[in-house]
XYZ file of N, CA and C in Angstrom:
735
model
N -16.460 -13.027 16.202
C -15.002 -13.185 16.175
C -14.340 -11.848 15.842
N -13.305 -11.496 16.576
C -12.604 -10.241 16.358
C -11.823 -10.271 15.052
N -11.973 -9.218 14.262
C -11.177 -9.049 13.054
C -10.221 -7.890 13.263
N -9.012 -8.035 12.736
C -8.014 -6.993 12.920
C -7.311 -6.655 11.624
N -6.951 -5.377 11.472
C -6.223 -4.912 10.294
C -5.074 -4.028 10.735
N -3.912 -4.223 10.125
C -2.772 -3.335 10.332
C -2.632 -2.471 9.094
N -2.623 -1.154 9.297
C -2.452 -0.216 8.200
C -1.094 0.456 8.367
N -0.184 0.164 7.464
C 1.152 0.759 7.496
C 1.112 2.047 6.676
N 1.385 3.161 7.342
C 1.231 4.451 6.697
C -0.144 5.031 6.972
N -0.583 4.933 8.230
C -1.960 5.280 8.586
C -2.130 6.713 9.067
N -1.084 7.531 9.028
C -1.180 8.861 9.620
C -1.812 9.897 8.703
N -2.027 9.560 7.422
C -2.627 10.517 6.501
C -3.044 9.802 5.223
N -3.718 10.524 4.345
C -4.024 10.048 3.008
C -4.837 8.773 2.956
N -4.489 7.904 2.015
C -5.222 6.660 1.809
C -5.147 5.781 3.047
N -3.985 5.726 3.700
C -3.839 4.887 4.884
C -4.779 5.291 6.000
N -4.861 6.587 6.268
C -5.776 7.063 7.305
C -7.224 6.761 6.927
N -7.582 7.016 5.674
C -8.954 6.759 5.234
C -9.306 5.284 5.344
N -8.354 4.410 5.043
C -8.605 2.972 5.173
C -8.771 2.571 6.634
N -7.967 3.147 7.506
C -8.103 2.841 8.940
C -9.495 3.207 9.427
N -9.974 4.370 9.030
C -11.305 4.802 9.455
C -12.394 3.930 8.832
N -12.222 3.560 7.574
C -13.227 2.734 6.893
C -13.319 1.348 7.511
N -12.183 0.739 7.765
C -12.212 -0.612 8.345
C -12.681 -0.594 9.795
N -12.378 0.469 10.528
C -12.891 0.581 11.890
C -14.416 0.671 11.882
N -14.966 1.381 10.913
C -16.419 1.466 10.789
C -17.040 0.107 10.507
N -16.264 -0.772 9.895
C -16.754 -2.115 9.598
C -16.490 -3.095 10.744
N -15.972 -2.599 11.850
C -15.809 -3.425 13.032
C -14.426 -3.994 13.255
N -13.460 -3.648 12.412
C -12.094 -4.147 12.593
C -11.396 -3.395 13.720
N -10.635 -4.118 14.545
C -9.656 -3.463 15.394
C -8.480 -3.073 14.506
N -7.906 -1.907 14.771
C -6.933 -1.343 13.834
C -5.564 -1.159 14.484
N -4.541 -1.674 13.807
C -3.161 -1.381 14.159
C -2.672 -0.255 13.271
N -2.297 0.865 13.863
C -1.883 2.062 13.131
C -0.374 2.217 13.210
N 0.289 2.319 12.059
C 1.734 2.526 12.069
C 2.107 3.652 11.119
N 3.098 4.405 11.497
C 3.688 5.479 10.697
C 4.772 6.121 11.563
N 5.369 7.199 11.072
C 6.403 7.887 11.860
C 5.808 8.862 12.865
N 4.631 9.439 12.560
C 4.062 10.505 13.391
C 3.197 9.918 14.506
N 3.827 9.662 15.636
C 3.163 8.968 16.737
C 1.947 9.728 17.262
N 2.096 11.018 17.507
C 0.986 11.788 18.074
C -0.198 11.831 17.118
N 0.086 11.935 15.833
C -0.990 11.915 14.841
C -1.706 10.571 14.869
N -0.983 9.489 14.978
C -1.595 8.158 15.046
C -2.472 8.030 16.288
N -1.993 8.567 17.402
C -2.769 8.480 18.646
C -4.084 9.239 18.522
N -4.044 10.390 17.836
C -5.281 11.167 17.654
C -6.267 10.408 16.772
N -5.755 9.806 15.706
C -6.628 9.025 14.821
C -7.206 7.833 15.578
N -6.351 7.131 16.314
C -6.802 5.964 17.066
C -7.888 6.301 18.064
N -7.756 7.467 18.715
C -8.752 7.875 19.710
C -10.104 8.165 19.074
N -10.107 8.481 17.778
C -11.342 8.809 17.081
C -12.035 7.587 16.477
N -11.370 6.447 16.479
C -11.953 5.254 15.863
C -12.986 4.618 16.790
N -14.010 3.986 16.215
C -15.057 3.368 17.040
C -14.669 2.002 17.589
N -13.527 1.476 17.182
C -13.072 0.172 17.666
C -11.721 0.323 18.350
N -11.250 -0.754 18.949
C -9.969 -0.733 19.634
C -8.848 -0.454 18.638
N -7.899 0.359 19.041
C -6.777 0.681 18.163
C -5.455 0.441 18.884
N -4.438 0.177 18.106
C -3.077 -0.034 18.589
C -2.175 0.892 17.779
N -1.205 1.491 18.420
C -0.318 2.437 17.740
C 1.123 1.959 17.850
N 1.821 1.965 16.710
C 3.237 1.602 16.706
C 3.987 2.570 15.798
N 4.963 3.263 16.360
C 5.783 4.170 15.555
C 6.689 3.337 14.654
N 6.728 3.703 13.375
C 7.509 2.899 12.436
C 8.144 3.794 11.377
N 9.435 3.650 11.178
C 10.176 4.365 10.142
C 10.719 3.332 9.165
N 10.172 3.312 7.964
C 10.544 2.280 6.998
C 11.956 2.441 6.452
N 12.599 3.580 6.710
C 13.986 3.695 6.274
C 14.904 2.764 7.056
N 14.453 2.323 8.221
C 15.176 1.318 9.006
C 14.397 0.006 8.865
N 14.699 -0.749 7.826
C 13.896 -1.917 7.466
C 13.875 -2.971 8.563
N 15.014 -3.231 9.183
C 15.066 -4.273 10.208
C 14.229 -3.886 11.432
N 14.335 -2.639 11.843
C 13.555 -2.177 12.980
C 12.063 -2.173 12.647
N 11.729 -1.816 11.403
C 10.327 -1.806 10.980
C 9.733 -3.212 11.003
N 10.492 -4.189 10.534
C 10.032 -5.579 10.576
C 9.772 -6.031 12.012
N 10.713 -5.725 12.870
C 10.569 -6.117 14.276
C 9.352 -5.443 14.904
N 9.177 -4.160 14.610
C 8.038 -3.437 15.147
C 6.718 -3.955 14.621
N 6.701 -4.314 13.348
C 5.473 -4.864 12.766
C 5.084 -6.166 13.455
N 6.032 -7.060 13.613
C 5.724 -8.362 14.217
C 5.309 -8.204 15.679
N 5.916 -7.270 16.401
C 5.510 -7.014 17.778
C 4.080 -6.487 17.830
N 3.743 -5.592 16.907
C 2.380 -5.063 16.854
C 1.384 -6.169 16.538
N 1.706 -7.008 15.548
C 0.801 -8.087 15.161
C 0.556 -9.041 16.326
N 1.592 -9.367 17.081
C 1.446 -10.279 18.209
C 0.638 -9.644 19.343
N 0.689 -8.311 19.452
C -0.043 -7.621 20.518
C -1.534 -7.539 20.239
N -1.923 -7.659 18.966
C -3.336 -7.540 18.603
C -4.053 -8.871 18.791
N -5.355 -8.795 19.028
C -6.143 -10.009 19.221
C -6.180 -10.856 17.952
N -6.202 -10.203 16.807
C -6.255 -10.910 15.539
C -5.757 -9.981 14.442
N -5.057 -10.528 13.454
C -4.660 -9.757 12.279
C -5.070 -10.556 11.046
N -6.085 -10.084 10.381
C -6.591 -10.754 9.183
C -6.159 -10.045 7.910
N -5.807 -8.767 8.050
C -5.525 -7.919 6.888
C -4.349 -7.010 7.183
N -3.426 -6.910 6.225
C -2.316 -5.965 6.317
C -2.311 -5.125 5.048
N -2.328 -3.808 5.216
C -2.261 -2.887 4.082
C -0.982 -2.071 4.197
N -0.151 -2.116 3.150
C 1.074 -1.318 3.128
C 0.818 -0.105 2.251
N 0.588 1.033 2.913
C 0.234 2.266 2.209
C 1.306 3.335 2.349
N 2.338 3.071 3.124
C 3.383 4.074 3.351
C 4.209 4.287 2.093
N 4.640 5.530 1.886
C 5.487 5.813 0.739
C 5.871 7.276 0.688
N 6.910 7.577 -0.064
C 7.324 8.961 -0.303
C 7.409 9.176 -1.803
N 7.237 10.466 -2.215
C 7.215 10.774 -3.657
C 7.786 12.162 -3.900
N 9.024 12.371 -3.491
C 9.637 13.681 -3.656
C 10.090 13.903 -5.095
N 9.847 15.120 -5.621
C 10.377 15.505 -6.926
C 11.874 15.766 -6.776
N 12.659 15.209 -7.704
C 14.114 15.308 -7.570
C 14.748 15.501 -8.936
N 14.510 16.676 -9.536
C 15.063 16.972 -10.853
C 16.580 17.003 -10.850
N 17.168 17.374 -9.713
C 18.624 17.504 -9.630
C 19.328 16.199 -9.277
N 18.563 15.132 -9.122
C 19.125 13.806 -8.810
C 19.977 13.818 -7.544
N 19.514 14.531 -6.528
C 20.228 14.502 -5.249
C 20.135 13.096 -4.671
N 21.283 12.529 -4.333
C 21.309 11.129 -3.923
C 20.529 10.886 -2.644
N 20.563 11.822 -1.708
C 19.839 11.629 -0.453
C 18.343 11.464 -0.697
N 17.808 12.203 -1.665
C 16.376 12.107 -1.984
C 16.068 10.779 -2.666
N 16.891 10.401 -3.636
C 16.673 9.120 -4.329
C 16.801 7.954 -3.348
N 17.790 8.036 -2.486
C 18.023 6.956 -1.519
C 16.835 6.792 -0.580
N 16.276 7.917 -0.103
C 15.133 7.817 0.804
C 13.941 7.156 0.112
N 13.702 7.515 -1.156
C 12.600 6.892 -1.893
C 12.800 5.392 -2.002
N 14.016 4.987 -2.305
C 14.320 3.556 -2.417
C 14.207 2.873 -1.058
N 14.728 3.523 -0.027
C 14.686 2.928 1.311
C 13.249 2.700 1.781
N 12.371 3.670 1.546
C 10.992 3.557 2.023
C 10.152 2.701 1.085
N 10.152 3.053 -0.199
C 9.212 2.439 -1.144
C 9.629 1.058 -1.624
N 10.910 0.747 -1.532
C 11.394 -0.563 -2.002
C 11.817 -1.431 -0.816
N 12.872 -1.032 -0.110
C 13.355 -1.850 1.007
C 12.310 -1.941 2.106
N 11.731 -0.802 2.462
C 10.728 -0.809 3.524
C 9.503 -1.607 3.149
N 9.061 -1.455 1.900
C 7.887 -2.209 1.452
C 8.143 -3.711 1.529
N 9.272 -4.158 0.986
C 9.583 -5.588 0.997
C 9.737 -6.109 2.420
N 10.304 -5.292 3.297
C 10.484 -5.709 4.687
C 9.144 -6.014 5.343
N 8.157 -5.136 5.139
C 6.852 -5.346 5.766
C 6.061 -6.438 5.056
N 6.157 -6.505 3.743
C 5.437 -7.556 3.013
C 5.896 -8.938 3.460
N 7.199 -9.131 3.602
C 7.704 -10.433 4.031
C 7.363 -10.700 5.494
N 7.380 -9.643 6.320
C 7.000 -9.827 7.718
C 5.534 -10.217 7.843
N 4.684 -9.620 7.014
C 3.255 -9.956 7.039
C 3.035 -11.412 6.660
N 3.705 -11.865 5.605
C 3.548 -13.267 5.208
C 4.118 -14.205 6.263
N 5.219 -13.797 6.874
C 5.781 -14.603 7.966
C 4.764 -14.745 9.092
N 4.104 -13.651 9.432
C 3.094 -13.701 10.494
C 1.926 -14.598 10.094
N 1.406 -14.429 8.884
C 0.268 -15.242 8.444
C 0.622 -16.730 8.410
N 1.829 -17.047 7.962
C 2.245 -18.447 7.876
C 2.436 -19.064 9.257
N 2.794 -18.238 10.219
C 3.028 -18.722 11.572
C 1.742 -18.828 12.383
N 0.688 -18.158 11.909
C -0.555 -18.101 12.679
C -1.744 -18.557 11.832
N -1.617 -19.725 11.230
C -2.702 -20.250 10.407
C -3.901 -20.600 11.295
N -5.094 -20.336 10.753
C -6.331 -20.594 11.483
C -7.118 -21.690 10.766
N -7.112 -22.904 11.298
C -7.818 -24.016 10.641
C -9.314 -23.755 10.501
N -9.870 -22.887 11.326
C -11.307 -22.625 11.283
C -11.687 -21.575 10.240
N -10.692 -20.962 9.608
C -10.971 -19.890 8.653
C -10.692 -20.346 7.226
N -11.413 -19.752 6.277
C -11.188 -20.056 4.867
C -9.880 -19.452 4.364
N -9.407 -18.408 5.021
C -8.205 -17.699 4.602
C -7.259 -17.540 5.784
N -5.964 -17.529 5.481
C -4.963 -17.318 6.522
C -4.547 -15.857 6.624
N -5.014 -15.017 5.716
C -4.686 -13.601 5.773
C -4.845 -12.946 4.417
N -4.737 -11.616 4.417
C -4.860 -10.850 3.177
C -3.845 -9.719 3.235
N -2.972 -9.675 2.244
C -1.954 -8.633 2.131
C -2.320 -7.712 0.974
N -2.347 -6.404 1.245
C -2.672 -5.410 0.226
C -1.519 -4.424 0.115
N -1.043 -4.213 -1.102
C 0.021 -3.239 -1.325
C -0.474 -2.106 -2.196
N -0.202 -0.865 -1.782
C -0.599 0.295 -2.565
C 0.539 0.667 -3.501
N 0.358 0.373 -4.777
C 1.318 0.751 -5.803
C 0.838 2.060 -6.430
N 0.874 2.188 -7.751
C 0.436 3.414 -8.409
C 0.350 3.180 -9.911
N -0.513 3.938 -10.573
C -0.523 3.952 -12.042
C 0.836 4.427 -12.553
N 1.581 5.162 -11.731
C 2.922 5.622 -12.109
C 3.862 4.459 -12.411
N 3.504 3.255 -12.001
C 4.334 2.087 -12.312
C 4.365 1.788 -13.802
N 3.470 2.400 -14.572
C 3.360 2.087 -15.996
C 4.186 3.006 -16.884
N 4.907 3.975 -16.300
C 5.725 4.857 -17.128
C 6.837 5.483 -16.291
N 7.915 5.872 -16.954
C 8.979 6.603 -16.294
C 8.738 8.093 -16.430
N 9.158 8.864 -15.444
C 8.898 10.305 -15.478
C 10.077 11.051 -14.864
N 10.611 12.016 -15.583
C 11.701 12.820 -15.059
C 11.279 13.575 -13.818
N 12.155 13.624 -12.843
C 11.844 14.286 -11.585
C 11.346 13.326 -10.533
N 10.442 12.445 -10.930
C 9.943 11.423 -9.990
C 10.377 10.034 -10.444
N 11.541 9.955 -11.063
C 12.024 8.694 -11.623
C 12.150 7.594 -10.559
N 12.608 7.957 -9.379
C 12.760 6.947 -8.320
C 11.397 6.474 -7.824
N 10.452 7.405 -7.681
C 9.106 7.032 -7.235
C 8.448 6.093 -8.236
N 8.454 6.466 -9.526
C 7.813 5.614 -10.528
C 8.458 4.240 -10.560
N 9.786 4.209 -10.507
C 10.486 2.922 -10.527
C 10.160 2.098 -9.287
N 10.029 2.765 -8.150
C 9.715 2.030 -6.922
C 8.341 1.373 -7.001
N 7.406 2.008 -7.707
C 6.068 1.435 -7.836
C 6.054 0.263 -8.807
N 6.975 0.269 -9.771
C 7.158 -0.937 -10.595
C 7.571 -2.092 -9.696
N 8.502 -1.820 -8.795
C 8.948 -2.849 -7.854
C 7.776 -3.380 -7.033
N 6.969 -2.476 -6.476
C 5.840 -2.893 -5.645
C 4.897 -3.808 -6.431
N 4.527 -3.393 -7.633
C 3.578 -4.188 -8.423
C 4.153 -5.548 -8.793
N 5.402 -5.575 -9.237
C 6.002 -6.844 -9.650
C 6.311 -7.731 -8.445
N 6.692 -7.115 -7.331
C 6.984 -7.889 -6.117
C 5.728 -8.602 -5.635
N 4.612 -7.892 -5.618
C 3.355 -8.508 -5.195
C 2.933 -9.600 -6.163
N 3.187 -9.383 -7.453
C 2.882 -10.419 -8.434
C 3.700 -11.680 -8.143
N 4.965 -11.486 -7.824
C 5.805 -12.630 -7.485
C 5.334 -13.341 -6.236
N 4.879 -12.582 -5.242
C 4.360 -13.204 -4.020
C 3.097 -14.011 -4.310
N 2.265 -13.533 -5.243
C 1.069 -14.311 -5.609
C 1.451 -15.639 -6.240
N 2.469 -15.611 -7.093
C 2.943 -16.861 -7.705
C 3.454 -17.802 -6.615
N 4.207 -17.241 -5.663
C 4.710 -18.051 -4.553
C 3.562 -18.665 -3.760
N 2.521 -17.865 -3.500
C 1.412 -18.345 -2.685
C 0.635 -19.474 -3.355
N 0.694 -19.553 -4.665
C -0.055 -20.592 -5.380
C 0.397 -21.985 -4.973
N 1.654 -22.113 -4.537
C 2.165 -23.420 -4.126
C 2.508 -23.474 -2.646
N 2.073 -22.479 -1.890
C 2.376 -22.425 -0.460
C 1.328 -23.184 0.345
N 1.686 -23.556 1.554
C 0.752 -24.260 2.433
C -0.322 -23.328 2.988
N 0.013 -22.050 3.077
C -0.958 -21.083 3.605
C -1.813 -20.517 2.473
N -3.011 -20.061 2.820
C -3.925 -19.475 1.852
C -4.033 -17.985 2.143
N -3.108 -17.221 1.582
C -3.062 -15.776 1.784
C -3.406 -15.087 0.470
N -4.401 -14.205 0.511
C -4.776 -13.428 -0.665
C -3.861 -12.214 -0.750
N -3.406 -11.878 -1.958
C -2.511 -10.735 -2.159
C -3.121 -9.832 -3.223
N -3.350 -8.581 -2.872
C -4.003 -7.628 -3.767
C -3.092 -6.440 -4.042
N -2.944 -6.102 -5.316
C -2.199 -4.919 -5.739
C -3.189 -3.817 -6.092
N -3.027 -2.658 -5.470
C -3.865 -1.502 -5.773
C -3.012 -0.459 -6.488
N -3.468 0.004 -7.647
C -2.752 1.034 -8.395
C -3.642 2.270 -8.537
N -3.525 3.213 -7.611
C -4.315 4.444 -7.704
C -3.764 5.392 -8.761
N -4.662 6.244 -9.280
C -4.236 7.393 -10.063
C -4.019 8.548 -9.114
N -4.517 9.728 -9.474
C -4.345 10.888 -8.603
C -5.365 10.849 -7.466
N -4.851 10.872 -6.246
C -5.675 10.947 -5.039
C -5.258 12.206 -4.298
N -6.205 12.897 -3.717
C -5.947 14.180 -3.069
C -5.188 13.974 -1.755
N -3.889 13.734 -1.896
C -3.005 13.557 -0.739
C -1.743 14.382 -0.960
N -0.849 14.366 0.017
C 0.412 15.106 -0.103
C 1.299 14.548 -1.215
N 1.041 13.316 -1.657
C 1.864 12.694 -2.689
C 1.368 12.977 -4.097
N 0.217 13.626 -4.242
C -0.387 13.817 -5.557
C 0.368 14.883 -6.343
N 0.610 14.605 -7.642
C 1.259 15.563 -8.517
C 0.370 15.911 -9.714
N -0.924 15.816 -9.517
C -1.852 16.181 -10.565
C -3.266 16.124 -10.043
N -4.191 16.730 -10.767
C -5.590 16.758 -10.346
C -6.523 16.096 -11.350
N -5.967 15.587 -12.461
C -6.783 14.920 -13.468
C -7.429 13.666 -12.875
N -8.756 13.590 -12.941
C -9.501 12.454 -12.395
C -9.129 12.193 -10.934
N -8.841 13.254 -10.206
C -8.449 13.103 -8.805
C -9.663 12.741 -7.947
N -9.456 11.856 -6.996
C -10.522 11.508 -6.056
C -10.045 11.776 -4.633
N -10.966 11.754 -3.704
C -10.610 11.952 -2.295
C -10.042 10.657 -1.720
N -9.273 10.741 -0.630
C -8.805 9.518 0.035
C -9.957 8.625 0.472
N -11.082 9.237 0.854
C -12.239 8.456 1.300
C -12.835 7.649 0.157
N -12.922 8.272 -1.034
C -13.416 7.539 -2.208
C -12.467 6.398 -2.556
N -11.167 6.696 -2.522
C -10.174 5.657 -2.804
C -10.308 4.507 -1.819
N -10.466 4.837 -0.542
C -10.567 3.799 0.488
C -11.769 2.902 0.258
N -12.910 3.488 -0.087
C -14.124 2.682 -0.314
C -13.914 1.716 -1.477
N -13.269 2.171 -2.565
C -13.032 1.279 -3.700
C -12.002 0.206 -3.355
N -11.011 0.552 -2.559
C -10.022 -0.441 -2.140
C -10.681 -1.512 -1.273
N -11.532 -1.088 -0.352
C -12.235 -2.040 0.509
C -13.068 -3.000 -0.329
N -13.717 -2.500 -1.374
C -14.511 -3.370 -2.239
C -13.630 -4.369 -2.985
N -12.475 -3.906 -3.463
C -11.548 -4.808 -4.165
C -11.034 -5.897 -3.234
N -10.753 -5.516 -1.983
C -10.280 -6.486 -0.995
C -11.382 -7.488 -0.679
N -12.601 -6.993 -0.520
C -13.733 -7.875 -0.213
C -13.934 -8.908 -1.315
N -13.715 -8.491 -2.560
C -13.876 -9.400 -3.698
C -12.635 -10.259 -3.930
N -11.611 -10.051 -3.105
C -10.343 -10.790 -3.185
C -9.715 -10.655 -4.575
N -9.724 -9.428 -5.074
C -9.133 -9.156 -6.376
C -7.612 -9.253 -6.307
N -6.997 -9.719 -7.380
C -5.540 -9.698 -7.480
C -5.036 -8.282 -7.702
N -5.816 -7.496 -8.455
C -5.356 -6.181 -8.880
C -6.559 -5.282 -9.084
N -6.401 -4.003 -8.732
C -7.477 -3.039 -8.964
C -6.887 -1.651 -9.156
N -7.499 -0.880 -10.084
C -7.169 0.528 -10.251
C -8.131 1.360 -9.415
N -7.637 2.497 -8.915
C -8.453 3.405 -8.104
C -8.184 4.829 -8.597
N -9.249 5.494 -9.060
C -10.575 4.971 -9.329
C -10.528 4.036 -10.537
N -11.637 3.362 -10.786
C -11.641 2.302 -11.791
C -11.301 2.801 -13.188
N -11.642 4.056 -13.497
C -11.400 4.553 -14.852
C -9.920 4.718 -15.172
N -9.044 4.662 -14.131
C -7.606 4.711 -14.412
C -7.124 3.475 -15.143
N -7.963 2.458 -15.225
C -7.639 1.294 -16.050
C -7.416 1.730 -17.507
N -8.249 2.678 -17.958
C -8.122 3.197 -19.324
C -6.797 3.920 -19.513
N -6.407 4.724 -18.527
C -5.138 5.443 -18.615
C -3.976 4.455 -18.689
N -4.020 3.418 -17.866
C -2.954 2.413 -17.883
C -2.873 1.736 -19.244
N -4.030 1.471 -19.853
C -4.048 0.836 -21.177
C -3.422 1.759 -22.211
N -3.767 3.062 -22.167
C -3.218 4.025 -23.110
C -1.705 4.129 -22.940
N -1.243 4.147 -21.698
C 0.199 4.235 -21.441
C 0.939 3.033 -22.030
N 0.337 1.860 -21.895
C 0.969 0.659 -22.439
C 0.982 0.681 -23.961
N -0.075 1.256 -24.563
C -0.215 1.227 -26.015
C 0.567 2.338 -26.715
N 0.932 3.393 -25.996
C 1.618 4.533 -26.604
C 3.079 4.197 -26.867
N 3.566 4.429 -28.090
C 4.988 4.170 -28.381
C 5.882 4.966 -27.435
N 6.962 4.349 -26.990
C 7.830 4.967 -26.000
C 8.374 6.340 -26.434
N 8.839 6.521 -27.684
C 9.333 7.859 -28.063
C 8.255 8.934 -27.926
N 7.018 8.606 -28.311
C 5.931 9.569 -28.184
C 5.618 9.835 -26.716
N 5.637 8.806 -25.900
C 5.352 8.971 -24.481
C 6.395 9.863 -23.822
N 7.659 9.694 -24.198
C 8.716 10.529 -23.628
C 8.506 12.001 -23.987
N 8.086 12.261 -25.250
C 7.825 13.642 -25.656
C 6.653 14.239 -24.887
N 5.626 13.441 -24.671
C 4.439 13.927 -23.955
C 4.749 14.237 -22.509
N 5.664 13.477 -21.899
C 5.963 13.646 -20.481
C 7.082 14.639 -20.213
N 7.791 15.018 -21.253
C 8.938 15.914 -21.050
C 8.508 17.368 -20.934
């Protein structure tokens, strides 16, 4: 039976690594991002069938429509990973920069998450144990506020809590959709702002695939970032502000 995965934000970083990893496991891959030519090059290198759809999450309505068209064009969609995001430093609080972060990481994320659930609910498979799996890439940054990247950190709080709310919703839904929240630490991508415990996108992808396979609700990448998240939660806020300033 054909298995299919849509990776939103597949043109680089974790998204690209996940597309390659799932293709190696036999999934047909739907690749979406803004950089069409880059997606086509990645798709041509995959060992399985690939589909390419240009998508700009700043236009949420168009992104939703494009996602659903891509899903309908594929033979099967069992997994959707939302990995797209921006993380610009904005010490001067320029509104255009803050707005873009919100448009992509909040509005765009919710647009695709709801479209994915709409697709899974509309295409239930009585022969399968699951109706689909939605994975959202959040961040350890969701556990603290940080000057300069205040919009990015706040947007990741939204992603983590939004997915948590969707899991609660799914508990009483007719469909059986697994929802997994991934909170990476530093990964060697264009969005990284540190090298402490940094891992490669390929390492991150392998751990994410394992978390998805185990149908985890939540996972840190790499796993030792669980300790960092615990320390952040336990540190008094005034002390944390001094450490981050």
